[in-house]
mmCIF file of C-alpha atoms in Angstrom:
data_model
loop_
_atom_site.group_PDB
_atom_site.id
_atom_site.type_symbol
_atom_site.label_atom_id
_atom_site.label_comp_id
_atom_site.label_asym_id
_atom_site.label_seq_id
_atom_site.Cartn_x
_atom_site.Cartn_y
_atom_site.Cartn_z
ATOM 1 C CA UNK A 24 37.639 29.556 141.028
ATOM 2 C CA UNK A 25 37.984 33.168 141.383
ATOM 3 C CA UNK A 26 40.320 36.202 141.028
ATOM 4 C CA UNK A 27 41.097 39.294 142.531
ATOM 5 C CA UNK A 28 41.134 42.973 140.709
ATOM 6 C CA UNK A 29 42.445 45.740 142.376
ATOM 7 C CA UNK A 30 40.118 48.637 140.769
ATOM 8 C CA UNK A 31 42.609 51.876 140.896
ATOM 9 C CA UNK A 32 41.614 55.350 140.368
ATOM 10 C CA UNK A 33 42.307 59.084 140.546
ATOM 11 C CA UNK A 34 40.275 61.050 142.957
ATOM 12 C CA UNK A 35 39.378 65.013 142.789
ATOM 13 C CA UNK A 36 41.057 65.948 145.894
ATOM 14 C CA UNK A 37 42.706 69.417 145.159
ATOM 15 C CA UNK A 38 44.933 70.679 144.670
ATOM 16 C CA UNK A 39 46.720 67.395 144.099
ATOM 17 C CA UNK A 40 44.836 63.766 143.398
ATOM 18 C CA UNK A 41 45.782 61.238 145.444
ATOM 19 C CA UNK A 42 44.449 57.196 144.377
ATOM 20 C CA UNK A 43 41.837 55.390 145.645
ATOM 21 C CA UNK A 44 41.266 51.540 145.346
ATOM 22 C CA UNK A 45 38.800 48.504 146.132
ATOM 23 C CA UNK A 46 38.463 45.194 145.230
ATOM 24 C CA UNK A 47 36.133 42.898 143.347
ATOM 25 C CA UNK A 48 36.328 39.582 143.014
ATOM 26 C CA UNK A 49 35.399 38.221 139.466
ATOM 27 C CA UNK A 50 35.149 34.451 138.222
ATOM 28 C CA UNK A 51 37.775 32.969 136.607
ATOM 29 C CA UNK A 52 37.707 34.188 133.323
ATOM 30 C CA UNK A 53 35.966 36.646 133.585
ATOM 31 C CA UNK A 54 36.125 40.466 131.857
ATOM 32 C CA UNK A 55 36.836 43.434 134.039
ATOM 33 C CA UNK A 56 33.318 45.446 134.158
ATOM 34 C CA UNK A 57 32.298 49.238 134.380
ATOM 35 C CA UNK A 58 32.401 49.117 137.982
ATOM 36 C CA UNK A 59 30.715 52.192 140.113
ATOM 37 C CA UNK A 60 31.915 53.962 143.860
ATOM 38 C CA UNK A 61 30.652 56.325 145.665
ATOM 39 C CA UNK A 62 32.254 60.399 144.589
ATOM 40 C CA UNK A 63 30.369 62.048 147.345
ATOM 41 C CA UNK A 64 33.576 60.132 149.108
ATOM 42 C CA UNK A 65 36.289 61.199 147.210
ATOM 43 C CA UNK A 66 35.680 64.892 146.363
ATOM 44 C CA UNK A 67 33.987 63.827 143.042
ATOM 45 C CA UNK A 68 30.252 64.160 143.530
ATOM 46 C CA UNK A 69 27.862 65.298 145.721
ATOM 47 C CA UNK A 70 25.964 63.438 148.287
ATOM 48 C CA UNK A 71 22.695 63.572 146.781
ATOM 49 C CA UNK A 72 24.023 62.425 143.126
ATOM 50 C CA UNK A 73 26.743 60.465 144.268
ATOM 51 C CA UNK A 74 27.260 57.575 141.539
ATOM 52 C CA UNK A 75 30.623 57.770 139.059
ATOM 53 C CA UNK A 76 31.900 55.110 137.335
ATOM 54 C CA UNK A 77 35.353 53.432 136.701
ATOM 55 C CA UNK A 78 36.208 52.305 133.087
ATOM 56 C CA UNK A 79 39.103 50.231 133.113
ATOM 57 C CA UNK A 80 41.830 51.166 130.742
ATOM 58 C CA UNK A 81 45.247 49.374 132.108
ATOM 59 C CA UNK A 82 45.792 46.070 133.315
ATOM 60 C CA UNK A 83 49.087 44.255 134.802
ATOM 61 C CA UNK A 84 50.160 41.435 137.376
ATOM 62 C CA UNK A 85 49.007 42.336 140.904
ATOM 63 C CA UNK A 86 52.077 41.807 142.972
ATOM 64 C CA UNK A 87 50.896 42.611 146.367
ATOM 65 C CA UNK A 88 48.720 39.205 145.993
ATOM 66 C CA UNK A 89 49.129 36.347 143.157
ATOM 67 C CA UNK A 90 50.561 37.858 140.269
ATOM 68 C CA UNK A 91 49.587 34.532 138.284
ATOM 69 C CA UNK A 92 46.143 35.498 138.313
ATOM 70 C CA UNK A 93 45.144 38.678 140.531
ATOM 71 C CA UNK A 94 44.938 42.252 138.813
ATOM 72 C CA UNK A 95 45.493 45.678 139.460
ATOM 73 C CA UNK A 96 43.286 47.826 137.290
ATOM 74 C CA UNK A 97 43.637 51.071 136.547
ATOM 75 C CA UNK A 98 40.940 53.240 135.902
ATOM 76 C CA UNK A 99 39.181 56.314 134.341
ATOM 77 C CA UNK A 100 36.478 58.114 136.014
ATOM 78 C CA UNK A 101 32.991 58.400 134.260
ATOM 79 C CA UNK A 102 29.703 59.894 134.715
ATOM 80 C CA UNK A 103 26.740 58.235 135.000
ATOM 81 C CA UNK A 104 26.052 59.027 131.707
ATOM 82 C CA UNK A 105 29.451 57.588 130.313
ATOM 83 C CA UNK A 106 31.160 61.237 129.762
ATOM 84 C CA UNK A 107 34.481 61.971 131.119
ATOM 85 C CA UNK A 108 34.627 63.227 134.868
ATOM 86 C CA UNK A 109 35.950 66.346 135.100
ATOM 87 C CA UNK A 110 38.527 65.027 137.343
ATOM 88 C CA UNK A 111 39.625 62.854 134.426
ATOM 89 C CA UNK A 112 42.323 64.392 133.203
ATOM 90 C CA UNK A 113 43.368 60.880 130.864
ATOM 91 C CA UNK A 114 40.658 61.545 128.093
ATOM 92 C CA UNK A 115 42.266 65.412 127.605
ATOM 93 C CA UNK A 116 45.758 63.225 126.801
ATOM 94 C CA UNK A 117 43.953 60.622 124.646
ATOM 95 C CA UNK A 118 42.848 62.922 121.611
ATOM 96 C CA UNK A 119 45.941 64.548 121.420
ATOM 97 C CA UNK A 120 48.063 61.762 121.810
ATOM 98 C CA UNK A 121 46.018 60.143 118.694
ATOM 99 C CA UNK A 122 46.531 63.468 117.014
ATOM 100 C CA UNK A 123 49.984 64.045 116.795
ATOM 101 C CA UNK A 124 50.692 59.695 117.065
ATOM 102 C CA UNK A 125 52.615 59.829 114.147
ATOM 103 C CA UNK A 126 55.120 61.571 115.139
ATOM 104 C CA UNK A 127 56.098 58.469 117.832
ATOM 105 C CA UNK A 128 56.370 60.453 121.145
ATOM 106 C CA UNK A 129 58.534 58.942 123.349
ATOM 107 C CA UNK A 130 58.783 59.552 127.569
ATOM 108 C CA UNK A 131 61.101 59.038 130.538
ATOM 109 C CA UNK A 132 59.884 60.132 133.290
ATOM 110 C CA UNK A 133 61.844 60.778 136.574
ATOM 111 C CA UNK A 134 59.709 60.577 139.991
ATOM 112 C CA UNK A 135 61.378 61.412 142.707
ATOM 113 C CA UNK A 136 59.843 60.628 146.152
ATOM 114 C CA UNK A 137 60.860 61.264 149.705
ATOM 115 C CA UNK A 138 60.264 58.275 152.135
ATOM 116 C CA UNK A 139 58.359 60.112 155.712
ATOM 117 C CA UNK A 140 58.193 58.552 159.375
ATOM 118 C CA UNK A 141 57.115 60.131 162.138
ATOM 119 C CA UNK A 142 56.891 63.379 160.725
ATOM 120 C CA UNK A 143 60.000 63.673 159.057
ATOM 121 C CA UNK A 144 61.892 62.076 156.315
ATOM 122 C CA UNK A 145 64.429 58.975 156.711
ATOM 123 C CA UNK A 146 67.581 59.687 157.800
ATOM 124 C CA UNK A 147 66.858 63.201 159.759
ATOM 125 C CA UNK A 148 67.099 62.817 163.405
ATOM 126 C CA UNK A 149 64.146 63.612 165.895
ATOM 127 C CA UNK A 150 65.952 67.057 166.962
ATOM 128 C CA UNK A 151 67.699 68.862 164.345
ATOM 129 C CA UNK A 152 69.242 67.974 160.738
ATOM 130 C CA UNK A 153 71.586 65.505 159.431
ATOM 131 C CA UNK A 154 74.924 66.504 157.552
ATOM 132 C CA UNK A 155 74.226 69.265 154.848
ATOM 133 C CA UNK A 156 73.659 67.282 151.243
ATOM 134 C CA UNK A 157 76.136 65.995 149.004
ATOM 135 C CA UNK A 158 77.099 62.599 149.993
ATOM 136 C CA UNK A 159 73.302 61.075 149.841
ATOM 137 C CA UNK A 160 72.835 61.075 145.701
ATOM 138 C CA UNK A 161 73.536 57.321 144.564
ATOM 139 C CA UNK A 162 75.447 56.609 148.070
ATOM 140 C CA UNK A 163 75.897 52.996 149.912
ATOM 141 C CA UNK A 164 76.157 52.620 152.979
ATOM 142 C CA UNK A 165 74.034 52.564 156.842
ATOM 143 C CA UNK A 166 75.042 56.494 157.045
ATOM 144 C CA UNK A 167 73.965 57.851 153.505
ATOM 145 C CA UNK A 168 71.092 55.464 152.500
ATOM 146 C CA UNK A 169 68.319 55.010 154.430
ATOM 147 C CA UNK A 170 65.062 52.743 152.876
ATOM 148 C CA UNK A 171 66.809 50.595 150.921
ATOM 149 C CA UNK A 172 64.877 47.326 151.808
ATOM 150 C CA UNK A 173 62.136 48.927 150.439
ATOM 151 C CA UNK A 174 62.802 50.520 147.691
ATOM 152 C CA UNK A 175 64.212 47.571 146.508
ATOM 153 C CA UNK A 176 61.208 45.896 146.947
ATOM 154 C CA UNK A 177 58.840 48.382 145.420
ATOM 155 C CA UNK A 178 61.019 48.309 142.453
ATOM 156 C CA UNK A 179 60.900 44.166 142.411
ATOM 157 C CA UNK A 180 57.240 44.678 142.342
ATOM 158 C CA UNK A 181 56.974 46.948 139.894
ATOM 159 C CA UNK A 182 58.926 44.326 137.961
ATOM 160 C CA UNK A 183 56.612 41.367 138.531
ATOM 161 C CA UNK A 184 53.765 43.517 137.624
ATOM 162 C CA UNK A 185 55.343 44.543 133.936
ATOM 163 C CA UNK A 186 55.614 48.258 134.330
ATOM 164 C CA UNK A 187 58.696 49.893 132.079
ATOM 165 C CA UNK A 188 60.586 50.875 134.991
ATOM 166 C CA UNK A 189 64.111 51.612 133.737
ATOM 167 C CA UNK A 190 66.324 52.430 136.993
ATOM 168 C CA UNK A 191 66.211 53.248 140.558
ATOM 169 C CA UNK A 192 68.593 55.506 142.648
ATOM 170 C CA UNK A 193 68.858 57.405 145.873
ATOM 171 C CA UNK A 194 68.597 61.096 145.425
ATOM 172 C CA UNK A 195 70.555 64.408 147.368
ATOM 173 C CA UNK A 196 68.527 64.137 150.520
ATOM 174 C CA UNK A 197 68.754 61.712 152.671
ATOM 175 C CA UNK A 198 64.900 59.842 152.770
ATOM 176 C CA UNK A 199 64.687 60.943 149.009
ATOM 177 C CA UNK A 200 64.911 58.086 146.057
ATOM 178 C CA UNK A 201 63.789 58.142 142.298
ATOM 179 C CA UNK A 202 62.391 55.526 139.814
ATOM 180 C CA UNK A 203 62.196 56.283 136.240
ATOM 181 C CA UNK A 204 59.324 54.548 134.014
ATOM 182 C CA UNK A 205 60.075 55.068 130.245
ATOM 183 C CA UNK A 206 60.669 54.923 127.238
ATOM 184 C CA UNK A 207 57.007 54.818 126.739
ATOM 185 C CA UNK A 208 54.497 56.787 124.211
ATOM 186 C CA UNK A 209 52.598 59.421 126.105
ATOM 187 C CA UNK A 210 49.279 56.920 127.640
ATOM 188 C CA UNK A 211 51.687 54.424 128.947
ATOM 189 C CA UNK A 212 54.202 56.136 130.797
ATOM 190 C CA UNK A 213 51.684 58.558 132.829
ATOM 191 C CA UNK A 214 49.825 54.686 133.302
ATOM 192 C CA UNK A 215 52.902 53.133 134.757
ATOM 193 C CA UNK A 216 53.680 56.726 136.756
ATOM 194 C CA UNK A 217 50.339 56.424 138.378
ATOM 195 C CA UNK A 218 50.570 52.422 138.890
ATOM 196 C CA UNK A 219 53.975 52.783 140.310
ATOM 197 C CA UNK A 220 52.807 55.275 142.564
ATOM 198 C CA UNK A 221 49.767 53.163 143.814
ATOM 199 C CA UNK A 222 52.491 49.667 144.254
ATOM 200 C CA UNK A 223 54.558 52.166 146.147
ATOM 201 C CA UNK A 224 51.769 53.587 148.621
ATOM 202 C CA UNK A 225 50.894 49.843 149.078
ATOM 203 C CA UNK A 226 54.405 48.546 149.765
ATOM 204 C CA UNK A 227 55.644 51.001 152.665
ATOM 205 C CA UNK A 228 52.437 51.075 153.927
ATOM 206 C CA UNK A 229 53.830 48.032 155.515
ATOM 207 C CA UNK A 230 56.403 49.842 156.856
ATOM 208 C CA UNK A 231 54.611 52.904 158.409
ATOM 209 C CA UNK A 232 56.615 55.155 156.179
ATOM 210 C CA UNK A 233 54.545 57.505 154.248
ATOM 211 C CA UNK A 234 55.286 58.204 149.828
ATOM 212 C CA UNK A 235 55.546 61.518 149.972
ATOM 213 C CA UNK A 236 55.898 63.571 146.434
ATOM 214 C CA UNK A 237 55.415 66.722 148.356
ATOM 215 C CA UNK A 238 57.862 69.399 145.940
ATOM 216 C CA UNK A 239 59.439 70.408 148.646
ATOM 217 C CA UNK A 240 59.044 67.994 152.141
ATOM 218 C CA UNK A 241 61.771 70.034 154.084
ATOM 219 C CA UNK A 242 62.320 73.870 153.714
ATOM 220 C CA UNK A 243 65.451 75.095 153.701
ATOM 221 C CA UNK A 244 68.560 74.318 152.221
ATOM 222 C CA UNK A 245 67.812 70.618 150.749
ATOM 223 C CA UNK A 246 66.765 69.855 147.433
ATOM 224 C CA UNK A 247 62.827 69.557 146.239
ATOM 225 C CA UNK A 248 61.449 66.966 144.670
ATOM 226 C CA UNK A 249 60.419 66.774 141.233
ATOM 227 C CA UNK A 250 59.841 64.541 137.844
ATOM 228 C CA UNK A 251 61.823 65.427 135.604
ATOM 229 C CA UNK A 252 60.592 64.986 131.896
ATOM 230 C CA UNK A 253 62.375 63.380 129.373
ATOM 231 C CA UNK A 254 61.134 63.773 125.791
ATOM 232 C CA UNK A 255 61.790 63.072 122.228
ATOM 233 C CA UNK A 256 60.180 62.712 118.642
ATOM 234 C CA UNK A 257 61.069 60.112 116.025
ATOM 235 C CA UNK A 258 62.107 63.487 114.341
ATOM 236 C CA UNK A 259 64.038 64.436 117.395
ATOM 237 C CA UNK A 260 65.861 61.154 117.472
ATOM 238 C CA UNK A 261 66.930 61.504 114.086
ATOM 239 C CA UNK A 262 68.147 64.931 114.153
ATOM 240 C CA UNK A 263 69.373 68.067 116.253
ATOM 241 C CA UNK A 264 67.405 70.731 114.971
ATOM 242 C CA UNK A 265 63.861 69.630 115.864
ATOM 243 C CA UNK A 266 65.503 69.222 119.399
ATOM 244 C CA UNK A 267 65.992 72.999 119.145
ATOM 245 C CA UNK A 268 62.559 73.978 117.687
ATOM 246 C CA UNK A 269 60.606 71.880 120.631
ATOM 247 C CA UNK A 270 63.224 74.031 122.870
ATOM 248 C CA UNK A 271 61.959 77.271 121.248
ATOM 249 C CA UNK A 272 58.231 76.163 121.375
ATOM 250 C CA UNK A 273 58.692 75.199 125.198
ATOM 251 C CA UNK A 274 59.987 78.488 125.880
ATOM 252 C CA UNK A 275 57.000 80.285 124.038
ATOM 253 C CA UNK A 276 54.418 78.765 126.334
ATOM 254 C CA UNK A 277 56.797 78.561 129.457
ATOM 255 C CA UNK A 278 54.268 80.291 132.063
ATOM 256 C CA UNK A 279 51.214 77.948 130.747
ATOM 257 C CA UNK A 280 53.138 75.046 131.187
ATOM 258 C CA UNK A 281 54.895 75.392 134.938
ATOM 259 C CA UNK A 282 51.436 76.583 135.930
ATOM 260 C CA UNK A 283 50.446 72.931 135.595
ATOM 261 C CA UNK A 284 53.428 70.854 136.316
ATOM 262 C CA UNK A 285 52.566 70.674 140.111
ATOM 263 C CA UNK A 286 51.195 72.263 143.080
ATOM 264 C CA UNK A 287 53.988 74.586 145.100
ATOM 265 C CA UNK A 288 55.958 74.812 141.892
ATOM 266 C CA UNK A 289 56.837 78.202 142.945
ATOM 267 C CA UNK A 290 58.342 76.760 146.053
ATOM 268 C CA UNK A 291 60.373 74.350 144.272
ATOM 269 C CA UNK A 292 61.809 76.430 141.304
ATOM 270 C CA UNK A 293 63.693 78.687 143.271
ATOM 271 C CA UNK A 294 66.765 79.045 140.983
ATOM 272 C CA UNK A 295 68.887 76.878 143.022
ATOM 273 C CA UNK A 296 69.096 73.309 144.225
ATOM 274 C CA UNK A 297 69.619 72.528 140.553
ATOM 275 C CA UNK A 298 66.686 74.311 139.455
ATOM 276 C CA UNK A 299 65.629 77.102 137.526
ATOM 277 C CA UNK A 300 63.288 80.222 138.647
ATOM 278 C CA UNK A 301 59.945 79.193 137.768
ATOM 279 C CA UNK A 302 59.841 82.923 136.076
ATOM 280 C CA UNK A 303 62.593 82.915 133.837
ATOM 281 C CA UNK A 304 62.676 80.066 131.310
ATOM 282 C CA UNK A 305 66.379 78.931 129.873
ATOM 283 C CA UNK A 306 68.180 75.679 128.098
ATOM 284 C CA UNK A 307 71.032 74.157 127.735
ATOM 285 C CA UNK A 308 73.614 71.421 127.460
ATOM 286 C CA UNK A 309 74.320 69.485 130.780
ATOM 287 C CA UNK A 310 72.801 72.520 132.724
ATOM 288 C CA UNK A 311 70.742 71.056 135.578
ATOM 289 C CA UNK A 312 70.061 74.655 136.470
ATOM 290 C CA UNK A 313 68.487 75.397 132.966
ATOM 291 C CA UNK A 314 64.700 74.636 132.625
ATOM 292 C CA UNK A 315 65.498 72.578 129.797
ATOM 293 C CA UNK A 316 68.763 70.466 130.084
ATOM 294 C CA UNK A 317 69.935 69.146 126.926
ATOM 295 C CA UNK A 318 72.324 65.977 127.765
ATOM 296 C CA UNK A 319 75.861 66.506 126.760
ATOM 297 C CA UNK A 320 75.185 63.177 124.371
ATOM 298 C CA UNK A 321 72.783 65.225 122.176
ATOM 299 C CA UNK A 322 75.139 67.810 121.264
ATOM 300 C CA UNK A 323 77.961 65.653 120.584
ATOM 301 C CA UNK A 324 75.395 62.965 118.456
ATOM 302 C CA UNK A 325 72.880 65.929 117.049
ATOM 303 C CA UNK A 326 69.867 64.207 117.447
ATOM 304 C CA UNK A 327 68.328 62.586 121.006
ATOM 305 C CA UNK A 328 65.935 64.147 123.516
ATOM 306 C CA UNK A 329 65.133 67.137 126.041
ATOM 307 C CA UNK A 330 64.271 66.893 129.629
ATOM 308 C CA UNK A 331 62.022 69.827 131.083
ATOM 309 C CA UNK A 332 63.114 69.485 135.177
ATOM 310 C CA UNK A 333 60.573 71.583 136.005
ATOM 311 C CA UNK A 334 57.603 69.542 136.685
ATOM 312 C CA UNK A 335 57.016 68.738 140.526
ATOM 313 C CA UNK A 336 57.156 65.351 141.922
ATOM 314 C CA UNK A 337 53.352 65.739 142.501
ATOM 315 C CA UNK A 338 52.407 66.262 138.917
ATOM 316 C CA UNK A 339 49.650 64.541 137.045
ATOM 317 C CA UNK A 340 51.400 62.768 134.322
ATOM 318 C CA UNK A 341 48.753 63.253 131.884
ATOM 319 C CA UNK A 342 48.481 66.886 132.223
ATOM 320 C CA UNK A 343 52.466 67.057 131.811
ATOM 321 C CA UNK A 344 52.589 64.659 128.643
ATOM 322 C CA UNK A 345 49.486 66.191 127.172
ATOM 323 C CA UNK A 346 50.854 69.780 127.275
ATOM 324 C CA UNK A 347 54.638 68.517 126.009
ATOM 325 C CA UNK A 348 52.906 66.655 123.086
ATOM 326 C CA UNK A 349 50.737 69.541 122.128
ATOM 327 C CA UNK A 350 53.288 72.227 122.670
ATOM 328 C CA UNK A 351 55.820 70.238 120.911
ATOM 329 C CA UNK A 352 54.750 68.585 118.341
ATOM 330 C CA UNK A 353 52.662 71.445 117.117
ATOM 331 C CA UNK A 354 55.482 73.366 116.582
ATOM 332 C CA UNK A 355 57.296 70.417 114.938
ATOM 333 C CA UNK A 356 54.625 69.890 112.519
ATOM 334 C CA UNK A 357 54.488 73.928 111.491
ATOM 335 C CA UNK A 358 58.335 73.756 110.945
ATOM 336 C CA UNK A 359 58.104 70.221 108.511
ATOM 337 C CA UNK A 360 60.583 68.959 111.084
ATOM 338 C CA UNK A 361 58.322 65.198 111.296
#
């Protein structure tokens, strides 16, 4: 008897990864292995030094196959000599997860996607544009909501295969949808970000329809696509001013962090489409336009969470929970406010 694993990984195509994947068939039983591939293939070696290895460091329920016993496994990439790739952007987030653990980082994280066919996303027509925006976000119905079947499915997969995924909706444009993966320390939810993103490549492959987390798929006046950030410190949960100082800190490093929340950021944080310029940095309660929103339930409770809505939908997820962690919790820790 045997089982499949689905060995997952992120390449070094720039200036945004995409995932790569093969299987291996193992005996019942059996532990997952340091497996190897071939970089000089995915923009992570050269030809004549080609060898990298995956490490596995996730595990769930494959449900593209048997969940009962097959296995996607999700992977870091290692050189021959067992250091970090430099592609590996995972063991940066490790140490500083560990660092600041104590203070019980929590994320929600917000991907928004845009479902492409034939050059253009669902819903548009083959000449021209649909009806402006505005009755798309959460609609039902054959003329607002287009992908449904498979969304629905994605998210049912996503399901069988344990990931924290906490909602699913349909966003302003039409083709555009959202799944959220949280609450989840720092390690798990960019895990389940990347997993999710590799079930939903697979799924409307099917389909012919391509995932697209481009920031902004169609220019113009329709909104971007991004992944919005939700964050929060057992500190933070407990109490409003610690909200305020990982505000502050956020704002101190603003230009550091939009530089690495996402190719074509710039092209995304315009100042409208319920975003902020990616120049100026601002927050506040129940401001969508703000680069920080703080919900309107914070203020009224004094204690909760931010949500930075300026990383792109094409973000790595350990890059953007490494820099919140360090960024915030630093601060935190300087102020006594753990």
């Amino acid at each position: 008897m045997s089982f499949k694993a689905e060995y997952i990984w992120i390449d070094g195509t720039e200036p945004t990864a995409q995932l790569r994947s093969k299987t291996r068939i193992l005996a019942d039983g059996a532990e997952l292995p340091v497996w190897g591939f071939d970089g000089s293939s995915t923009n992570q070696a050269k030809g004549g030094s080609s060898d990298c290895q995956l490490k596995p460091v996730f595990t769930c329920p494959d449900p593209l196959r048997d969940p009962s016993k097959d296995v996607l496994v999700l992977c870091e990439v290692l050189n021959v000599d067992g250091t970090p790739h430099e592609s590996n952007t995972r063991a940066l987030l490790s140490p500083v997860a560990e660092q600041f653990a104590a203070q019980e980082s929590w994320f929600g994280i917000e991907q928004e996607y845009t479902l492409i066919k034939d050059g253009r996303p669902l819903g548009f027509p083959e000449n021209g544009f649909p009806a402006p925006q505005g009755p798309y976000y959460c609609a039902a119905g054959a003329d607002h909501v287009f992908g449904r079947e498979m969304v629905e499915e994605h998210l049912d997969a996503c399901l069988t295969a344990g990931l924290k995924v906490s909602g699913i909706n349909a966003e302003v444009m039409p083709g555009q949808w959202e799944f959220q993966i949280g609450p989840a320390g720092p390690e798990e939810a960019a895990d389940h970000i990347w997993v999710a993103r590799y079930i939903a490549l697979r799924v409307f492959e099917k389909y012919g329809v391509q995932f697209s987390i481009e920031p902004k798929p169609v220019k113009g006046d329709w909104n971007g696509a991004g992944a919005h950030t939700n964050f929060s410190t057992k500190a933070m949960r407990e109490g409003y001013d610690p909200i305020i100082t990982a505000c502050e800190a956020l704002g101190e490093k603003f230009l550091e962090h939009v530089k690495a929340y996402g190719d074509g950021v710039e092209d995304r944080l315009t100042g409208a489409h319920e975003t902020a310029p990616w120049s100026e940095f601002s927050y506040g309660v129940s401001d969508r336009g703000a680069s920080i929103r703080l919900p309107w339930q914070v203020e009224i409770e004094r204690c909760g969470y931010l949500e930075d809505r300026r990383p792109n939908a094409n973000m790595d997820p350990y890059v953007v929970t490494r820099m919140i962690v360090n960024t915030c919790c630093t601060a935190l820790e300087k102020a006594g406010q753990v």
